[in-house]
Amino acid sequence: MSAALALADDALVLSHRLGEWAGHAPVLEEEVALANIALDLLGQARSLYSLVGDEDELAYLREERAFRNVQLVEQPNGDFAHTFARQLYFSAYQLPLYRALAATDSDLAPLAAKAAKEVEYHLDHARTWTLRLGDGTEESHARMQRACTALWKFTGELFQPVEGLEADPAALEAEWLVDIREVLERATLTLPDGPRLGGWAAGAGRQGLHTEPFGRMLAEMQHLHRSHPGATW
Amino acid sequence: MVTGARPAPSPTPSPTEPGAGETALERELRRLAGAVPDPELPVVSLAELGVLRDVRVEYAGDGHRAVRVELTPTYTGCPAIETMATDIEQVLHTHGERDVSVVTVLSPPWSTDDISAEGRRKLDESGIAPPRPRGADGTVALSLAIRCPHCGSTATELLSRFSSTACKALRRCTACGEPFDHFKEL
């Protein structure tokens, strides 16, 4: 598996999930914000796919088992708290990863350097919502805590070694934990203490094993392209 | 991106600073390409936005002339880049260049500091607060207030980090009450 493919699949799948909010976000500003983050991720995915092969074939014509994204990004949107817990966990991983890659001379470096600046805004946005919901009303606090806890088991997979990826997973994980601990504490939330890896945790997306909702997401994402091969407008 | 436009046979990365060792023809083509308006913000040109990286003319052995243009996107997902490329091709075709290819380069990453002073002035004039300069470490000094492009007040507040396009944030002026776009620092 190529490292570019794994990172491209992460970006594409999360982009699609965020795009599902279009027309459903609680306020117009958030509608626009989620679409903007989705667009950034889509741009990153396209750039990464171009290092691997044909972007349309890779995005639209692969089966579920061929996707190498982590399971975190394929998790359904859930409520707004769920969407932002997922975004917080992912952006806090993606930012130090891209920064590390930007400092290498790998073929991922140019994209990583550029995308890191975009992800700064994603992480900032996710942090803000985590604080607002966590330190908000009783209801918002409960929902944010529930979301952070529910997605916790998907976070260990982020730091599994990926072949060809020039970044130290242990260093990334240490930075991620410091970051997440600090945000959750400020948001009056409790850092979940369940397992993040092993038998009771999730995580084999990089090996092509995905959770049940992913197949349905792919079916919707790929349906148009598969029904009308080569269609243009 | 346009039928008939093929990349140059053996494109070589320009070894020098853009503009260095430029021929008169290249300078002219660069001026034409740079004058193309941004499709989303037509008040500024591509040169003012700082996304036009290089224009090179390459000759094949049989005298065939190919123009190679390098563009860099503001954001990786910016959908305007394809329109920019098509617009540049069209302008250079009209100028008589038959073989034009536009390629996208990512490195070094575009920064809002690449927007020229004239570009900033035009953004401000059209109601979009220009980006603040970034420091050497990429940070923006907090003391630099964002000024309302309508009334000039510095009493403005953030409504949303993301606005009508990826490169802008939405703010409101607390003095005149008008919402406005701010070209956010990148």
XYZ file of C-alpha atoms in Angstrom:
419
model
C 0.000 0.000 0.000
C 1.278 3.443 -0.757
C 1.297 6.074 1.968
C -0.172 8.584 -0.484
C -3.157 6.296 -1.064
C -3.836 5.912 2.663
C -3.759 9.672 3.248
C -5.796 10.344 0.098
C -8.492 7.902 1.216
C -8.629 9.547 4.665
C -9.132 12.940 3.063
C -11.678 11.792 0.464
C -13.841 9.826 2.883
C -13.961 12.564 5.505
C -14.641 15.093 2.760
C -17.645 13.052 1.652
C -18.949 12.681 5.195
C -18.709 16.444 5.772
C -20.418 17.043 2.436
C -23.403 15.091 3.754
C -24.130 18.059 6.031
C -24.981 20.224 3.019
C -28.573 21.276 3.483
C -28.702 19.917 7.036
C -26.344 22.065 9.119
C -27.888 23.894 12.094
C -26.976 27.375 10.830
C -25.912 28.771 7.486
C -22.405 29.695 8.671
C -21.772 26.107 9.679
C -23.155 24.831 6.412
C -20.547 26.950 4.653
C -17.778 26.060 7.110
C -18.316 22.301 6.773
C -18.463 22.575 2.992
C -15.223 24.572 3.008
C -13.432 22.002 5.142
C -14.794 19.269 2.872
C -13.489 21.140 -0.160
C -10.006 21.502 1.332
C -9.929 17.776 2.062
C -11.151 16.964 -1.440
C -8.370 19.090 -2.896
C -5.835 17.254 -0.762
C -7.263 13.909 -1.836
C -7.069 14.821 -5.528
C -3.503 15.960 -5.215
C -2.518 12.773 -3.358
C -4.392 10.518 -5.815
C -2.476 12.123 -8.664
C 0.671 10.571 -7.147
C -0.941 7.128 -7.285
C -2.996 6.912 -10.476
C -6.231 8.086 -12.046
C -8.273 9.990 -9.469
C -11.692 8.998 -10.814
C -10.829 5.319 -10.941
C -9.399 5.447 -7.455
C -12.336 7.312 -5.961
C -15.235 5.797 -7.828
C -14.290 2.364 -9.068
C -12.639 0.669 -6.117
C -14.515 -1.711 -3.848
C -14.763 -1.180 -0.126
C -11.913 -3.543 0.704
C -9.515 -1.585 -1.497
C -9.909 1.621 0.509
C -7.127 2.281 3.001
C -8.628 5.062 5.117
C -8.738 4.806 8.893
C -12.107 3.814 10.288
C -12.458 7.090 12.184
C -13.189 9.127 9.051
C -15.870 6.778 7.751
C -17.948 7.007 10.932
C -21.373 8.532 10.258
C -21.929 12.189 11.084
C -24.228 11.483 14.022
C -25.204 14.708 15.743
C -23.226 17.935 15.483
C -21.115 16.984 18.509
C -20.210 13.697 16.858
C -19.141 15.432 13.676
C -16.868 17.766 15.608
C -15.412 15.137 17.906
C -14.446 13.235 14.754
C -13.026 16.426 13.232
C -11.071 17.266 16.373
C -9.522 13.808 16.614
C -8.691 13.757 12.910
C -7.421 17.311 12.411
C -5.255 17.045 15.543
C -3.659 14.019 13.864
C -3.476 15.430 10.344
C -1.799 18.722 11.278
C 1.357 17.326 12.956
C 1.482 14.590 10.317
C 1.477 17.083 7.435
C 3.991 19.261 9.248
C 6.297 16.284 9.702
C 5.927 15.279 6.042
C 6.523 18.845 4.877
C 9.984 18.669 6.429
C 10.948 15.536 4.454
C 12.034 15.317 0.835
C 9.344 12.771 -0.013
C 6.961 13.356 -2.906
C 4.270 14.148 -0.328
C 6.162 17.162 1.017
C 4.800 19.900 -1.309
C 1.180 18.928 -0.686
C 1.805 18.478 3.040
C 3.343 21.933 3.366
C 0.413 23.511 1.619
C -2.314 21.471 3.311
C -0.919 21.997 6.817
C -1.887 25.650 6.565
C -5.462 24.690 5.663
C -5.713 22.106 8.438
C -4.718 24.769 10.977
C -8.104 26.341 10.290
C -9.915 22.995 10.509
C -8.361 22.225 13.875
C -9.065 25.699 15.137
C -12.698 25.337 14.122
C -13.022 21.904 15.736
C -11.403 23.168 18.950
C -13.787 26.110 19.096
C -16.839 23.867 18.767
C -15.495 21.394 21.310
C -15.121 24.241 23.808
C -18.480 25.720 22.993
C -20.372 22.452 23.267
C -18.362 20.984 26.138
C -18.515 24.119 28.232
C -22.033 24.998 27.075
C -25.376 23.766 28.320
C -25.973 20.558 30.212
C -27.355 19.015 27.033
C -24.478 20.114 24.785
C -21.929 18.982 27.366
C -23.533 15.551 27.610
C -23.614 15.162 23.839
C -20.027 16.280 23.354
C -18.836 13.916 26.062
C -20.817 11.065 24.529
C -19.315 11.761 21.100
C -15.725 12.013 22.377
C -16.126 8.750 24.254
C -17.847 6.933 21.394
C -15.127 7.758 18.871
C -12.220 7.177 21.244
C -11.761 3.569 20.205
C -11.068 4.652 16.617
C -8.139 6.900 17.523
C -5.466 4.259 18.142
C -5.473 3.336 14.466
C -4.288 6.815 13.510
C -0.877 5.992 14.905
C -0.320 2.568 13.440
C 2.758 2.567 11.209
C 2.027 3.037 7.513
C 4.528 1.630 5.080
C 6.426 4.356 3.284
C 5.129 7.142 5.489
C 8.069 9.245 6.614
C 6.717 10.242 10.016
C 7.281 8.808 13.463
C 3.894 7.515 14.709
C 4.964 7.539 18.373
C 5.954 11.204 18.219
C 2.730 12.085 16.423
C 0.695 10.220 19.006
C 2.414 11.968 21.918
C 1.701 15.362 20.358
C -1.885 14.364 19.613
C -2.533 13.242 23.175
C -1.186 16.464 24.670
C -3.347 18.457 22.300
C -6.546 16.475 22.881
C -6.064 16.364 26.646
C -5.643 20.142 26.761
C -8.742 20.870 24.638
C -11.010 18.438 26.472
C -9.885 19.723 29.841
C -10.608 23.314 28.874
C -13.980 22.200 27.539
C -14.747 20.643 30.975
C -14.856 17.228 29.315
C -13.306 14.039 30.589
C -10.580 12.396 28.537
C -12.056 8.976 27.672
C -10.162 6.103 29.239
C -11.265 3.145 27.133
C -8.830 1.172 24.989
C -7.635 2.799 21.784
C -6.157 -0.340 20.287
C -6.403 -4.094 20.674
C -9.276 -6.523 20.856
C -11.828 -4.116 22.232
C -10.860 -1.206 20.044
C -11.405 -0.702 16.353
C -8.984 -0.187 13.551
C -8.072 -2.173 10.507
C -9.071 0.382 7.904
C -5.515 0.611 6.627
C -5.730 -3.113 5.899
C -8.998 -2.649 4.005
C -11.371 -3.752 6.756
C -14.099 -1.213 7.289
C -17.084 -0.683 9.528
C -20.608 -1.418 8.403
C -21.682 2.166 7.523
C -18.786 2.585 5.063
C -20.270 0.336 2.379
C -23.429 2.385 2.267
C -21.462 5.610 2.118
C -19.438 4.294 -0.822
C -22.560 3.100 -2.598
C -23.948 6.606 -2.502
C -20.641 8.268 -3.375
C -19.922 5.984 -6.336
C -23.448 5.491 -7.630
C -23.521 8.327 -10.153
C -20.136 7.578 -11.667
C -20.857 3.848 -11.943
C -24.313 4.410 -13.426
C -23.072 6.832 -16.065
C -19.480 5.896 -16.891
C -17.591 8.704 -18.572
C -20.421 11.190 -18.193
C -19.444 14.856 -18.266
C -21.274 18.142 -17.982
C -7.114 21.208 -20.119
C -8.038 22.404 -23.589
C -8.128 20.071 -26.549
C -4.992 20.414 -28.580
C -2.942 21.812 -25.727
C -0.227 19.308 -25.014
C 2.490 19.629 -22.441
C 5.897 20.485 -23.807
C 7.862 17.387 -24.909
C 10.344 17.420 -22.064
C 9.359 19.965 -19.474
C 12.217 20.959 -17.257
C 11.678 22.735 -13.957
C 12.780 26.330 -14.172
C 16.112 26.409 -12.397
C 16.026 30.071 -11.553
C 13.762 32.640 -9.968
C 10.652 33.411 -12.002
C 11.414 36.256 -14.323
C 15.140 35.588 -14.375
C 16.578 35.202 -17.851
C 13.200 35.914 -19.356
C 12.956 36.639 -23.059
C 10.935 39.536 -24.424
C 8.305 37.067 -25.659
C 8.073 35.390 -22.278
C 7.709 38.754 -20.597
C 4.883 39.661 -22.949
C 3.109 36.326 -22.443
C 3.547 36.619 -18.705
C 1.980 40.073 -18.802
C -0.997 38.724 -20.783
C -1.479 35.695 -18.529
C -1.030 37.797 -15.404
C -3.691 40.260 -16.528
C -6.360 37.521 -16.546
C -8.882 38.347 -13.811
C -9.444 35.933 -10.954
C -12.697 34.087 -11.727
C -14.008 34.432 -8.157
C -12.631 37.891 -7.382
C -12.561 39.585 -10.772
C -11.324 42.855 -9.279
C -7.842 41.354 -8.920
C -5.694 39.845 -11.647
C -3.867 36.546 -11.355
C -0.569 38.441 -11.154
C -1.861 40.588 -8.294
C -3.171 37.518 -6.509
C 0.301 36.010 -6.792
C -0.800 32.680 -8.264
C 1.016 32.992 -11.597
C 4.389 31.410 -10.960
C 6.122 31.204 -14.301
C 5.737 31.471 -18.057
C 8.302 29.718 -20.244
C 8.606 29.288 -23.976
C 10.277 26.076 -25.134
C 11.385 25.224 -28.644
C 11.524 21.689 -29.994
C 14.148 20.672 -32.549
C 11.775 21.292 -35.451
C 11.194 24.859 -34.266
C 7.839 23.991 -32.699
C 7.054 26.474 -29.949
C 5.337 25.495 -26.707
C 4.302 27.786 -23.892
C 4.337 26.374 -20.403
C 2.567 28.264 -17.638
C 2.886 27.465 -13.953
C -0.008 28.280 -11.638
C -0.295 27.674 -7.913
C -3.649 27.283 -6.159
C -4.616 29.442 -3.194
C -6.161 26.393 -1.497
C -5.578 22.808 -2.675
C -9.297 22.372 -3.273
C -9.840 25.726 -4.953
C -12.182 24.981 -7.875
C -11.256 28.268 -9.558
C -7.879 26.897 -10.633
C -9.396 25.055 -13.612
C -11.153 28.187 -14.827
C -7.923 30.157 -14.375
C -6.060 27.631 -16.515
C -8.704 27.715 -19.239
C -8.788 31.518 -19.218
C -5.002 31.718 -19.547
C -4.988 29.215 -22.400
C -7.666 31.192 -24.162
C -5.844 34.498 -23.810
C -2.578 33.046 -25.077
C -4.344 31.234 -27.947
C -5.920 34.527 -28.960
C -2.449 36.027 -28.907
C -1.379 33.428 -31.469
C 0.223 30.790 -29.266
C -1.071 27.446 -30.465
C 0.600 25.156 -27.962
C -0.128 26.251 -24.406
C -0.088 24.074 -21.331
C -0.912 25.185 -17.819
C 0.406 23.100 -14.952
C -0.306 23.376 -11.254
C 2.588 23.587 -8.835
C 2.245 23.348 -5.056
C 5.708 24.216 -3.855
C 6.439 26.635 -2.345
C 2.898 26.916 -0.976
C 0.989 30.062 -1.844
C 0.608 32.539 0.974
C -1.603 35.577 1.342
C 1.681 37.501 1.538
C 1.965 36.799 -2.210
C -0.907 39.213 -2.910
C 0.579 42.456 -4.216
C 0.002 45.848 -2.619
C -2.147 46.792 -5.585
C -4.134 43.571 -5.173
C -4.756 44.361 -1.515
C -5.910 47.846 -2.365
C -8.375 46.511 -4.937
C -9.730 43.895 -2.543
C -10.310 46.552 0.091
C -11.964 48.812 -2.452
C -14.377 46.061 -3.466
C -15.495 45.413 0.115
C -13.175 42.541 1.018
C -10.832 43.182 3.934
C -7.327 42.233 2.721
C -5.236 39.679 4.633
C -2.814 40.878 7.274
C 0.888 40.191 6.748
C 2.212 37.011 8.337
C 5.390 37.019 10.387
C 8.461 34.980 9.481
C 7.127 32.116 11.621
C 3.771 32.227 9.858
C 1.882 33.877 12.688
C -0.250 36.980 12.449
C 0.228 39.668 15.070
C -2.956 39.877 17.151
C -2.518 43.607 17.494
C -3.219 44.061 13.790
C -6.932 44.730 13.705
C -9.050 43.897 10.688
C -10.542 47.078 9.325
C -14.097 47.291 8.000
C -13.797 47.899 4.232
C -17.023 49.941 4.300
C -16.550 52.465 7.117
C -12.921 51.924 8.119
C -13.647 51.069 11.750
C -11.372 48.535 13.407
C -14.223 47.382 15.674
C -15.045 44.201 13.790
C -15.948 40.718 14.953
C -15.653 37.250 13.501
C -18.926 35.647 12.422
C -17.444 32.556 10.814
C -13.971 31.353 9.945
C -15.288 30.126 6.635
C -17.173 32.204 4.112
C -18.319 32.240 0.481
C -15.017 30.758 -0.682
C -12.334 28.767 1.121
C -9.999 31.751 1.213
C -12.325 34.064 3.102
C -13.764 34.460 6.597
C -17.021 36.238 7.389
C -16.891 39.236 9.746
C -19.187 42.012 10.870
C -18.401 45.619 11.647
C -19.773 46.604 15.042
C -19.580 50.289 14.114
C -21.599 50.322 10.880
C -23.232 46.906 11.302
C -22.295 45.663 7.826
C -21.069 42.109 7.354
C -18.029 41.717 5.114
C -15.622 39.112 3.797
C -12.069 39.003 5.080
C -9.378 37.372 2.962
C -7.970 35.233 5.748
C -4.282 34.810 6.269
C -2.744 31.631 4.861
